[in-house]
Coordinates of C-alpha atoms in Angstrom, one line a residue:
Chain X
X1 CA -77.2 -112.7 -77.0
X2 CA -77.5 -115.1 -79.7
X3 CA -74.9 -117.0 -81.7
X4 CA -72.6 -120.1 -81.4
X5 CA -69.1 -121.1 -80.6
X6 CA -67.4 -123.7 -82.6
X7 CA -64.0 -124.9 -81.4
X8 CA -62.3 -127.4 -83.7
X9 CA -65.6 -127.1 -85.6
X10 CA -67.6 -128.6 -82.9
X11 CA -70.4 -126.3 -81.1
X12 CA -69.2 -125.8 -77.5
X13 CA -72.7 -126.8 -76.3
X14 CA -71.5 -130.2 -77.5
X15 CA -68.6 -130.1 -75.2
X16 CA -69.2 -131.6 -71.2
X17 CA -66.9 -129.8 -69.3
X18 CA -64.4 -131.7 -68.7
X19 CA -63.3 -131.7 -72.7
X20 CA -63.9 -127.8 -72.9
X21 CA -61.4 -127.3 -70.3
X22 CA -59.2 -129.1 -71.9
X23 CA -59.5 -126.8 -74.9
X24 CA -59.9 -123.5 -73.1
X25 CA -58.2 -121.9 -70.0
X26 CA -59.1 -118.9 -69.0
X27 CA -57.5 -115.8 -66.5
X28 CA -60.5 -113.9 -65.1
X29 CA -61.0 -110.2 -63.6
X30 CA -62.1 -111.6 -60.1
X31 CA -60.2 -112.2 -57.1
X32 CA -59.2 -116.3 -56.5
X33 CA -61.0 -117.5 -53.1
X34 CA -58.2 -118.2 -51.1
X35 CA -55.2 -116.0 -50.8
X36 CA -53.6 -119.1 -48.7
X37 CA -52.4 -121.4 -51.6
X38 CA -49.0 -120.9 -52.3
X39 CA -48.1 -119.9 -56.1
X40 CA -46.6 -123.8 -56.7
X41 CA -50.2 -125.3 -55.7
X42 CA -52.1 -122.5 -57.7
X43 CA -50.6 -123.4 -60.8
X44 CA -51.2 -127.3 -60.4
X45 CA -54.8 -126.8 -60.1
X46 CA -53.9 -126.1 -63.8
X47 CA -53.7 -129.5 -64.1
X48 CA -57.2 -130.5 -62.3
X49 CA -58.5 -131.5 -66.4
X50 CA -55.7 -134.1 -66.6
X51 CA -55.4 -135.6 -63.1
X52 CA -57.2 -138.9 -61.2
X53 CA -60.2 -138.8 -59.3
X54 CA -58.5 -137.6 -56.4
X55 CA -56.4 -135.0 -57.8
X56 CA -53.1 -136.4 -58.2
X57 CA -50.1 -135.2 -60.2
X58 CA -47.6 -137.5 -62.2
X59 CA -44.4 -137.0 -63.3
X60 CA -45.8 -135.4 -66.6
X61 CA -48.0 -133.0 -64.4
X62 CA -45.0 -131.9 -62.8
X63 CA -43.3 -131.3 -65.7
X64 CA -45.7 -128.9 -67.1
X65 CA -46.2 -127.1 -63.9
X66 CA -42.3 -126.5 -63.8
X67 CA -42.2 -125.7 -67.6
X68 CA -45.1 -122.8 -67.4
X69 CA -43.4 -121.7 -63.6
X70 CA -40.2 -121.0 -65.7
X71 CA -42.1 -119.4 -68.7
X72 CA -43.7 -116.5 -66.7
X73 CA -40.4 -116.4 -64.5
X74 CA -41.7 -117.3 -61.6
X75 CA -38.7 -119.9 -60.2
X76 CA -38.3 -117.0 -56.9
X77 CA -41.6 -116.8 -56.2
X78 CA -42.7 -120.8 -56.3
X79 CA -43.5 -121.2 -52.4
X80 CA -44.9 -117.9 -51.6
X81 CA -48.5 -117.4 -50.2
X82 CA -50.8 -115.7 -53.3
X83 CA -51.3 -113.1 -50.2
X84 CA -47.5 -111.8 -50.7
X85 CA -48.0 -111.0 -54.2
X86 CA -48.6 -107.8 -56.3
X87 CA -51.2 -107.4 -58.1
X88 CA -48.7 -107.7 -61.5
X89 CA -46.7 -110.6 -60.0
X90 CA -50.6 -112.6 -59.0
X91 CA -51.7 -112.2 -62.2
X92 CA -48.3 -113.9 -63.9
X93 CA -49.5 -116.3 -61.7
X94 CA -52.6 -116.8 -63.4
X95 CA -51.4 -117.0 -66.7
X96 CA -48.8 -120.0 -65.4
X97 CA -52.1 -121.8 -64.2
X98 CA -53.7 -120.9 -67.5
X99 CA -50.4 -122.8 -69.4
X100 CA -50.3 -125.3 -66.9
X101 CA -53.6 -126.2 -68.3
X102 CA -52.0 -126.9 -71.4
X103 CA -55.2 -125.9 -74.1
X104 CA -54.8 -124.5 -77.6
X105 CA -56.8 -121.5 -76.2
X106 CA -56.2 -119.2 -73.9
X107 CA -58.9 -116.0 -72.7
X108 CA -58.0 -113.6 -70.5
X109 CA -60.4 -111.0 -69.2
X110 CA -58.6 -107.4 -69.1
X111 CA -55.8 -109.0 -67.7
X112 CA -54.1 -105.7 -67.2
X113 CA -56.5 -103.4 -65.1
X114 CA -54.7 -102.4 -62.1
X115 CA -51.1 -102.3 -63.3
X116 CA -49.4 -99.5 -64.1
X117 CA -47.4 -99.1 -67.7
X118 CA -44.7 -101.2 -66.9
X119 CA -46.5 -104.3 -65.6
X120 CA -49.2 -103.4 -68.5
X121 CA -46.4 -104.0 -71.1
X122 CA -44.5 -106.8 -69.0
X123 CA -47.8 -108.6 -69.1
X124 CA -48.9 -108.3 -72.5
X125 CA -45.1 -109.1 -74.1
X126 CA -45.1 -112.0 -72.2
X127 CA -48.5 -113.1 -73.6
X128 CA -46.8 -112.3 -77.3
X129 CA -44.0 -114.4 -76.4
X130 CA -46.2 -117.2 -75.5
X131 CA -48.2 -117.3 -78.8
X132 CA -44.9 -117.2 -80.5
X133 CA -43.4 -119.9 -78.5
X134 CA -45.8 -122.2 -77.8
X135 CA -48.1 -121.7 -80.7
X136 CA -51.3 -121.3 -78.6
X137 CA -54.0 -118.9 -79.8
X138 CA -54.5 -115.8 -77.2
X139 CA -57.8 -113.8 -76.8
X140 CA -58.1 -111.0 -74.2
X141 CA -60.5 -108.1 -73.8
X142 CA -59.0 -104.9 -72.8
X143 CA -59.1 -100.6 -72.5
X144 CA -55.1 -100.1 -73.4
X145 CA -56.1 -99.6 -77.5
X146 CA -52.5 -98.0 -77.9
X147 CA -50.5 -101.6 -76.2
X148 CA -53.3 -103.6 -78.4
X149 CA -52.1 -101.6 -81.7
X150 CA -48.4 -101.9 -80.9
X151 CA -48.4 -105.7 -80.2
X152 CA -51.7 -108.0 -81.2
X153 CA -51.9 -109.7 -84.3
X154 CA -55.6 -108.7 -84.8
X155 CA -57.9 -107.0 -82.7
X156 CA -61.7 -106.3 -83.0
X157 CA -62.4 -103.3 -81.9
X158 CA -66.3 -102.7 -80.0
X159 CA -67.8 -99.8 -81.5
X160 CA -71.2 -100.7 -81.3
X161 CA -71.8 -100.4 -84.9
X162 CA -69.9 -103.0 -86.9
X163 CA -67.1 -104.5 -84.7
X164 CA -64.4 -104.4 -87.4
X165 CA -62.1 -106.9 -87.1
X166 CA -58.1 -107.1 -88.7
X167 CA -54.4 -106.4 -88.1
X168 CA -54.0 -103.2 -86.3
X169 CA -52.6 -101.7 -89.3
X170 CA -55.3 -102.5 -91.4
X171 CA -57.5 -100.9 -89.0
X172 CA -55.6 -97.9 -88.7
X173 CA -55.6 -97.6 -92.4
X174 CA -59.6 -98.0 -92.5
X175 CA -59.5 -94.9 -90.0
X176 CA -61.6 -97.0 -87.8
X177 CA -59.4 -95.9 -84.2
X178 CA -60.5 -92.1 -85.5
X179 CA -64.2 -92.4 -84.8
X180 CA -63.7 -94.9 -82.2
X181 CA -64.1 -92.2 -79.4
X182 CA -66.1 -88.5 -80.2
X183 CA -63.7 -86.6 -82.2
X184 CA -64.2 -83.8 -79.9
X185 CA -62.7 -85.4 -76.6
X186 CA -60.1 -87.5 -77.8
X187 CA -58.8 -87.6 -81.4
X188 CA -56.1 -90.4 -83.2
X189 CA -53.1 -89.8 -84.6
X190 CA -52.7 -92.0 -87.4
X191 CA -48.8 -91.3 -87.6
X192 CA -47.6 -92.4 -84.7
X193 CA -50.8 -94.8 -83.5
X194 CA -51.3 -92.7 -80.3
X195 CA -54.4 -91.0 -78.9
X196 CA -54.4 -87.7 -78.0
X197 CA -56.9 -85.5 -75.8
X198 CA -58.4 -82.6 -77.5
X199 CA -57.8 -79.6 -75.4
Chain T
X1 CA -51.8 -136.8 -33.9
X2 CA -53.4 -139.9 -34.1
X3 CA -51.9 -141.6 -30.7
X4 CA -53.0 -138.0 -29.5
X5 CA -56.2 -139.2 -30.7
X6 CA -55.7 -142.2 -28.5
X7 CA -54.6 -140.9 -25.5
X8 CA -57.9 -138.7 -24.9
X9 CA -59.9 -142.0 -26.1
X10 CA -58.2 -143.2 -22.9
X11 CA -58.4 -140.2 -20.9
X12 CA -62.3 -139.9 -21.9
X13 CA -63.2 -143.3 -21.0
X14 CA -61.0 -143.1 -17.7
X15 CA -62.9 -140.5 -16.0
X16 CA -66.6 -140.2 -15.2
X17 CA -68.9 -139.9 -12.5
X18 CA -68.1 -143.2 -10.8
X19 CA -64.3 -143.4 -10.2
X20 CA -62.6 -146.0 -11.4
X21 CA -58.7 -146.7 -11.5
X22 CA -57.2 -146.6 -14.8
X23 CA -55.4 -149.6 -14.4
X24 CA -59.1 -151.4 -14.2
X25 CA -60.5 -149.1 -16.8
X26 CA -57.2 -150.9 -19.5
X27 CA -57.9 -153.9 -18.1
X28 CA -61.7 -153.9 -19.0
X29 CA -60.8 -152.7 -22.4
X30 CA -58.8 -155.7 -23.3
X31 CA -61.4 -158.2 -22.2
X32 CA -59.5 -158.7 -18.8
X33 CA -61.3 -158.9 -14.8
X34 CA -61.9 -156.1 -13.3
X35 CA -62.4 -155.6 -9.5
X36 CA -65.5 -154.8 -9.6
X37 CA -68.1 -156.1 -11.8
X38 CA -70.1 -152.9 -12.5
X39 CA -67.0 -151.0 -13.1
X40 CA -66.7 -153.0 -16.3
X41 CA -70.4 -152.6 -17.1
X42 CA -70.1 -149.4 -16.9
X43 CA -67.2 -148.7 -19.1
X44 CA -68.7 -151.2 -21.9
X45 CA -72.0 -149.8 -21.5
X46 CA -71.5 -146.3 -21.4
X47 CA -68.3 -144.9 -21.3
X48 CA -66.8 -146.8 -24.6
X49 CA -70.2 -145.5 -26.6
X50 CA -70.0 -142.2 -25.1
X51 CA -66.5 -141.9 -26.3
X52 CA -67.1 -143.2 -29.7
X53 CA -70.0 -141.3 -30.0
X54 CA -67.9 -138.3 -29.0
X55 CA -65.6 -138.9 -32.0
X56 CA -68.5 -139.2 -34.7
X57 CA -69.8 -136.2 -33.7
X58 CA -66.6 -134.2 -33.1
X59 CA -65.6 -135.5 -36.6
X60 CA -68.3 -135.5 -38.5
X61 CA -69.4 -131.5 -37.5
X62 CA -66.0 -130.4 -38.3
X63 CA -66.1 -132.0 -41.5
X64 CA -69.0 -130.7 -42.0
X65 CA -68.2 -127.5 -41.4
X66 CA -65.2 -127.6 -43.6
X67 CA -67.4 -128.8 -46.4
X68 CA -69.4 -125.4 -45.9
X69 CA -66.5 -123.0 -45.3
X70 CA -65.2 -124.0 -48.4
X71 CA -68.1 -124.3 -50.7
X72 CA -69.3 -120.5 -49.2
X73 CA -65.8 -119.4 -49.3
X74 CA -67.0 -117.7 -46.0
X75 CA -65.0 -118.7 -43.0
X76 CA -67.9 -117.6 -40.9
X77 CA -70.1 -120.8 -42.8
X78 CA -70.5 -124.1 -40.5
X79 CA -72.1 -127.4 -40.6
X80 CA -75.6 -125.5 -40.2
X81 CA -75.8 -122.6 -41.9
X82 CA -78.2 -124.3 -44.6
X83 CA -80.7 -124.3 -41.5
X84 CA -79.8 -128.5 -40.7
X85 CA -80.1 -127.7 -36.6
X86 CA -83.0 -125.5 -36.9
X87 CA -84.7 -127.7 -39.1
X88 CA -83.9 -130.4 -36.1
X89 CA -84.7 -127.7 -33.9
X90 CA -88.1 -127.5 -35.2
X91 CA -88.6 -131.1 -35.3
X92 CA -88.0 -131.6 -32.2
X93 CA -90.1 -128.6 -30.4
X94 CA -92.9 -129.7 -32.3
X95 CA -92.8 -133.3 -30.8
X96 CA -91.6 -131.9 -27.0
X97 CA -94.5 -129.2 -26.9
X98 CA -96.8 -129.4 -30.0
X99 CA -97.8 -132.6 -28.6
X100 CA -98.7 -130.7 -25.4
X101 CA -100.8 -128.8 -27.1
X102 CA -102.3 -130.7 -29.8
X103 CA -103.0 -133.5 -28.2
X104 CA -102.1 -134.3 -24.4
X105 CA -102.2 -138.3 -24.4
X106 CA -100.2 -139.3 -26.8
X107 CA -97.5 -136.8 -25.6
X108 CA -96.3 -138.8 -22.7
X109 CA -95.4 -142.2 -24.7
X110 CA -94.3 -140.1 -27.8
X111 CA -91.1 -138.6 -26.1
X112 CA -88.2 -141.1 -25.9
X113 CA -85.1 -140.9 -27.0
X114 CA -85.4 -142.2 -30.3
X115 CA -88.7 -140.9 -31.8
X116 CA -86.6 -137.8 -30.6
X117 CA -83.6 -138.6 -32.9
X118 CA -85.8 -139.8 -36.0
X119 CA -88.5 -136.5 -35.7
X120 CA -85.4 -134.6 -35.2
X121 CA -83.5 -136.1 -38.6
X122 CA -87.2 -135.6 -40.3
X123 CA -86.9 -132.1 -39.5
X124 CA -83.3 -131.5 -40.4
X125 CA -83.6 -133.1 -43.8
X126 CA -86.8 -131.5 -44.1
X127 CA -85.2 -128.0 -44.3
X128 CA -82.2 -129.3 -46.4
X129 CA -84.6 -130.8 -48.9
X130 CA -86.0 -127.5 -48.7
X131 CA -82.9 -125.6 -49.3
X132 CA -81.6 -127.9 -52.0
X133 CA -84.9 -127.5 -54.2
X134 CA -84.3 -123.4 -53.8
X135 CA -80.8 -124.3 -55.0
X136 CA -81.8 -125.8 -58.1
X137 CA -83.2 -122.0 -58.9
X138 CA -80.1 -119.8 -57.6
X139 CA -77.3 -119.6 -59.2
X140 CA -75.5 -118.0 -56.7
X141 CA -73.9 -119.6 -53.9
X142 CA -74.2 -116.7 -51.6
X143 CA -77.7 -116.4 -52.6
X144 CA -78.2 -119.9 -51.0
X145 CA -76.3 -119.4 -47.6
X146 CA -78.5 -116.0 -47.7
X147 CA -81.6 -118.5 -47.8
X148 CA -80.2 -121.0 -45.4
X149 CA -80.2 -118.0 -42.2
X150 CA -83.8 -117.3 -43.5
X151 CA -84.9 -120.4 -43.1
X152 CA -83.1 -120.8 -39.7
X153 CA -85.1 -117.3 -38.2
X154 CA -88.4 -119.0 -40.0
X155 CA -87.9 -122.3 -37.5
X156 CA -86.2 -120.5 -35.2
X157 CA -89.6 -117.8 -35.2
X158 CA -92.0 -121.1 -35.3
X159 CA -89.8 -122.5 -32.0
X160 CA -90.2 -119.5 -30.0
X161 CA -93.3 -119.1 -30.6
X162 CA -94.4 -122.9 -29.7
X163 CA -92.1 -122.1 -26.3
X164 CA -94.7 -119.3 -25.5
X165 CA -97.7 -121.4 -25.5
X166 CA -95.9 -124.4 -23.7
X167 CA -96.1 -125.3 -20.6
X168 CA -92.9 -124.9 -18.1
X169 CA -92.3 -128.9 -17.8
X170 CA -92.3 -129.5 -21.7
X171 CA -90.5 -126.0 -21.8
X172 CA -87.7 -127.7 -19.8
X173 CA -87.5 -130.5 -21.8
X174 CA -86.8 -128.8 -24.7
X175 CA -84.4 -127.0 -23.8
X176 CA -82.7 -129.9 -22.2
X177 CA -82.3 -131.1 -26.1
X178 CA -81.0 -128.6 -27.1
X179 CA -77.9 -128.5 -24.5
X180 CA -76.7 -131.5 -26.6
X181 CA -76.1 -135.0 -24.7
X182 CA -73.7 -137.3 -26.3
X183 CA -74.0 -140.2 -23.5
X184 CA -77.5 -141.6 -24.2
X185 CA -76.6 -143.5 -27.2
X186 CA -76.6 -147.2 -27.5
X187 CA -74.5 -149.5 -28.9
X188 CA -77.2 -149.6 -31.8
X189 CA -77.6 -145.6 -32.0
X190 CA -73.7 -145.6 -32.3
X191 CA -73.6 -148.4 -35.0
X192 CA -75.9 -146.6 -37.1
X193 CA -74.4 -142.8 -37.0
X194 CA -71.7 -144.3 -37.7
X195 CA -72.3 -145.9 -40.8
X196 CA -74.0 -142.2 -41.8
X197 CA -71.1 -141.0 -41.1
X198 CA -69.0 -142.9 -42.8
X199 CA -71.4 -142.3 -45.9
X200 CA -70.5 -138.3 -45.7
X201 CA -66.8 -138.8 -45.5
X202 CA -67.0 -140.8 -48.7
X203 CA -68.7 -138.3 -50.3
X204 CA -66.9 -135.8 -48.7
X205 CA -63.4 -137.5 -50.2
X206 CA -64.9 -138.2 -53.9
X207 CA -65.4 -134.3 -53.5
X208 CA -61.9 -133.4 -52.6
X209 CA -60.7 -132.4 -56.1
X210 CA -63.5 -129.8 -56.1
X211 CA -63.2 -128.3 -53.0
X212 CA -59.7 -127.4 -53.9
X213 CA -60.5 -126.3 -57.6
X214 CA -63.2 -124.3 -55.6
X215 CA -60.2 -122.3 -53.5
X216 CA -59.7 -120.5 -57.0
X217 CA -63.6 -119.4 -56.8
X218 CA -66.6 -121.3 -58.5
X219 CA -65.9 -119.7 -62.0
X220 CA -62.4 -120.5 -62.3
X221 CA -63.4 -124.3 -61.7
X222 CA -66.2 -124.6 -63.7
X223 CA -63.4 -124.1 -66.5
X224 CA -61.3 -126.7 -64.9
X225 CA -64.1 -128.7 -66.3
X226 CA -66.1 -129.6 -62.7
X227 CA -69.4 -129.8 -62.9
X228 CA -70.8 -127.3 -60.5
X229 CA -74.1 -127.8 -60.3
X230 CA -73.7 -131.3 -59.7
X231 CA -70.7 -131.4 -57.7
X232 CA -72.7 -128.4 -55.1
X233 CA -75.7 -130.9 -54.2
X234 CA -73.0 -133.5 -53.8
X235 CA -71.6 -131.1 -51.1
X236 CA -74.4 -130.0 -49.8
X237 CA -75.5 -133.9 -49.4
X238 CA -72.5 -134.5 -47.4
X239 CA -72.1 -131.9 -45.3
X240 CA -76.4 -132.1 -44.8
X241 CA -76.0 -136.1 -43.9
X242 CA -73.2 -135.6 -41.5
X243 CA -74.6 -132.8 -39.5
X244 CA -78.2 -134.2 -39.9
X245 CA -77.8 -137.1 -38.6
X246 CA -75.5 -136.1 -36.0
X247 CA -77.9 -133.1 -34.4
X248 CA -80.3 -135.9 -34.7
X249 CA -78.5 -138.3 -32.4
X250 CA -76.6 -135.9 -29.8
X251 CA -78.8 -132.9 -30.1
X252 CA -77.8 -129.0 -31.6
X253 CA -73.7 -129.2 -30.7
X254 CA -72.2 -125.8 -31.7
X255 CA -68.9 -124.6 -32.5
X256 CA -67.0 -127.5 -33.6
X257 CA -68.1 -127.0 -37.2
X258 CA -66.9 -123.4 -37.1
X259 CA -64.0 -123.8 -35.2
X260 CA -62.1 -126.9 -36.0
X261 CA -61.7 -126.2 -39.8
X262 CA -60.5 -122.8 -38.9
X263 CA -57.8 -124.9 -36.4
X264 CA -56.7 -126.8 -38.5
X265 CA -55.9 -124.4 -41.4
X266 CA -54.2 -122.0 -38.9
X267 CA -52.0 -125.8 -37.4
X268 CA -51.3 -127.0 -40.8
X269 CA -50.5 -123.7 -42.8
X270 CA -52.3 -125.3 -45.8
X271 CA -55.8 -125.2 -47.6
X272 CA -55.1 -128.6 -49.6
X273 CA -58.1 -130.5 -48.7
X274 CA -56.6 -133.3 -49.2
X275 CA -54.7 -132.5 -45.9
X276 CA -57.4 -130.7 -44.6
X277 CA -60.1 -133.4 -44.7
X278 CA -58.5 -136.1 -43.0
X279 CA -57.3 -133.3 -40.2
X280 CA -60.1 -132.0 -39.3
X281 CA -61.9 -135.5 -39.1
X282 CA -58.9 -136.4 -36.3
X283 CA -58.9 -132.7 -34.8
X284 CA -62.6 -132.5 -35.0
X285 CA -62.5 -135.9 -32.6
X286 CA -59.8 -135.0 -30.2
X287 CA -61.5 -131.6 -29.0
X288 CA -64.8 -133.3 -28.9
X289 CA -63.7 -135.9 -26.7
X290 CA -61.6 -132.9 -24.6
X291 CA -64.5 -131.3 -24.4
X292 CA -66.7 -134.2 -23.3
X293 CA -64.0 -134.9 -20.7
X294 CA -64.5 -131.7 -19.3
X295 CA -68.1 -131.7 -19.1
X296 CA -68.7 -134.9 -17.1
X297 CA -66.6 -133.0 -14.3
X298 CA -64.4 -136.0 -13.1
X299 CA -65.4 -137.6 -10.1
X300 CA -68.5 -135.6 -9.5
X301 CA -72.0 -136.5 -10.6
X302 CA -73.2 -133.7 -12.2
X303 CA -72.4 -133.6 -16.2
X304 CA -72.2 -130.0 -17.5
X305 CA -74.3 -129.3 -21.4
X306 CA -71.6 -130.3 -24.0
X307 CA -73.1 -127.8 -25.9
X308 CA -71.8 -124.8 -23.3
X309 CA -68.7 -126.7 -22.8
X310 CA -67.3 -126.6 -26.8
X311 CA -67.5 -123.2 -26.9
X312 CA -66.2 -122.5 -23.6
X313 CA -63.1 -124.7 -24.5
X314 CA -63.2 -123.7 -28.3
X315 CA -63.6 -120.2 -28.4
X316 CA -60.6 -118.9 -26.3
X317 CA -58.2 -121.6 -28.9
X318 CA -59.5 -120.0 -31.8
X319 CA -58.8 -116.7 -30.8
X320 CA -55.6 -117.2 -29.1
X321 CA -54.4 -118.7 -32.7
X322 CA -55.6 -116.4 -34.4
X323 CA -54.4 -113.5 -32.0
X324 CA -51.1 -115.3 -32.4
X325 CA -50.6 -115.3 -36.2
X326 CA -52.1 -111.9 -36.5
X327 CA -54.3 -112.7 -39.1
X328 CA -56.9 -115.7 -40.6
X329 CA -56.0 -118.1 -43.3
X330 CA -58.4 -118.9 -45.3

């Protein structure tokens, strides 16, 4: 891989870690460490980039937490053990933690695998809602092309070839969803932004 | 829990091979007569450094092992999985019966108590140096508790293999070691472990922030903006010092490392280190000192291997707790 990252026009290599987190939080694929914090402490590790040398929170810290608990609707499950969770309801978590963090940025690694349609849609209108609330910039990676079409902004699509990039309409429009996949397995429908298997 | 930790300071200095009445055994404490001279000798002399050496260890091993549990995220990890007690291990079977066969002279003045505690810290930091430069070219934090058991069978190999060639005398001796004595200290000995350990507990508490960022798993805080490269040798330093030093001084002593974090976690319902560190550090002290109560027998002479005794005593607790909450915390 080659290439470089500019954030606020500054190459990230520039950055020490402890200014990149506070411009980039991040909700990964893999499994947290310990199942044994409770959601509350979970999301104030959110706030690790802001705290003291010892790791603790102010008033303002608390603030936050509470503000991103609410966001994700989380108030009923504040003091349960991340071992209580589903899958859907742990990974609201981690999107709290992400906002705790409070950066402009936020990545999220296929933050829908392993949820069914609802949770899928839950999840990624919540993450709409929180670009248009809170005016941060949201980047995730995912398989669900169809949720992508109906509710990102832009999307780059990774063909291989030349990764083109725009609004999903704009994509649609340039026919690139119709050769995404072979033709003769699965085919799109233009109309009605839906794939269908060929039969 | 710290009058708890007070109480078996009191118990532990009470009891012993020579009985002594506990209204003497206050008395002696405070600077006050006692009724018999020696009794107050012996109390200054051995028992108080016994006990305080008792705490260090019991401490600084569960610390230790907390250090390693978390840093591993492996509740099976302890204060010497890097290899630190085999490394002493080694050190100290080549001084006990390499000397016997290199060079038979020399052995007999070599073998004392401290040469024993410095070859022994030469040999544990030996293997953590070790370990630590193999770090620096893994990225992978399993990958480097992987090559801490291999370099424990690698010393653990070399020992066995001295033990053949040995003679049955140096043999003994060895194994003597490696029961673990906390009672031959002096006032000295205990002055200096404990300012090693005091050194690990600060590092251990300027890594406190980390060790709970690491609960999320060691890519999550690297975005928290740690630095994890730096932060894991500062870890690794701690937890190497503490158990280092102490195997050095009191010989291998097992199961507090593993067990007492794993105690704690299960008492306190909680894996906030900043809970956690300064529990196990009491905890850690009050089995040790349970322990080492149990093991001088009260009122007999004999002293049973602390070593034999801590898992004895620790091993049914931890399973009883766990047994009780039907599952482990971690």
């Amino acid at each position: 891989m080659s290439g470089e990252l500019l954030i606020k026009e500054k190459n990230t290599n520039t950055y020490t870690p402890q200014q990149l987190a506070l411009e980039i939080s991040v909700v990964l694929t893999e499994k947290i460490a310990s199942k044994n914090l409770t959601v509350l402490e979970l999301i104030a590790l959110g706030r690790q980039p802001y705290t003291n040398w010892i790791g603790n929170l102010t008033e303002k810290d608390k603030t936050v937490i509470n503000t991103a608990i609410s966001k994700v609707d989380l108030l009923e499950l504040k003091h349960k053990k991340c071992y209580e969770l589903s899958d859907g309801q742990m990974q609201r978590v981690m999107i709290a933690r992400a906002l705790a963090q409070d950066t402009s940025i936020i990545l999220l690694d296929e933050p829908t695998t392993h949820l069914d349609l609802y949770h899928k849609a839950n999840i990624l209108k919540l993450l709409k809602s929180i670009t248009y609330n809170t005016n941060k910039t949201i980047i995730f990676t995912t398989h669900e092309i169809e949720l992508g079409i109906q509710l990102c902004d832009k999307m780059l699509l990774l063909n291989t070839t030349n990764n083109p990039y725009g609004s999903p309409n704009e994509l649609i429009e340039q026919k690139h969803f119709n050769s995404l996949f072979p033709e003769d397995t699965v085919t799109f429908n233009a109309t009605t932004a839906t794939f269908r298997v060929k039969k | 829990m710290s009058l708890l930790l007070v109480l078996f300071f009191g118990i532990n200095i009470s009891l012993g091979s020579v009985s002594i009445p506990f209204s003497d055994t206050i008395s002696s404490v405070f600077g006050g007569e006692t009724t018999n001279n020696s009794w107050s000798y012996i109390i200054w002399n051995y028992r108080i450094p016994k006990a305080f050496t008792a705490i260090l260890v019991g401490s600084g091993l569960a610390l230790s092992g907390l250090l390693m549990q978390t840093l591993f995220r492996n509740p099976l990890a302890g204060p010497f999985v890097l290899g630190i007690s085999s490394g002493a291990s080694l050190g100290v079977a080549l001084l006990i019966m390499g000397s016997s066969i290199f060079s038979s002279i020399a052995a007999i003045n070599l073998v004392s108590n401290v040469s024993l505690a410095i070859i022994s810290s030469i040999g544990s930091f030996g293997v953590l140096f070790c370990v630590i430069i193999v770090a620096s070219r893994v990225k992978d934090t399993m990958a480097l508790l992987i090559i801490g058991l291999m370099f424990g069978s690698i010393t653990a190999a070399i020992v066995s293999t001295l033990s053949y060639f040995t003679n049955a005398e140096k043999l003994q001796q060895y194994v003597y070691w490696s029961f673990g004595s906390i009672g031959n200290l002096t006032w000295e000995q205990v002055t200096i472990l404990c300012v090693i350990c005091v050194l690990g507990v600060i590092l251990s508490i300027i890594s406190i922030k980390t060790l709970n960022a690491m609960l999320l798993g060691e890519n999550y805080a690297r975005t928290l903006g740690i630095n994890i490269k730096k932060m894991r040798y500062l870890i690794i330093l701690a937890a190497g010092i503490l158990a280092g030093s102490i195997t050095a001084f009191a010989g291998p002593i097992a199961f507090i490392g593993l067990a007492v974090p794993h105690l704690t976690r299960q008492i306190f319902n909680t894996t906030n280190h900043k809970i956690l560190v300064p529990a196990v550090l009491i905890y850690g002290a009050i089995l040790m000192l349970l322990c080492d109560t149990v093991a001088q027998l009260p009122s007999s002479a004999n002293i049973l291997p602390i070593n034999a005794i801590t898992s004895i005593v620790g091993a049914p607790v931890v399973i009883w707790l766990l047994v009780r909450k039907r599952k482990m915390i971690f």
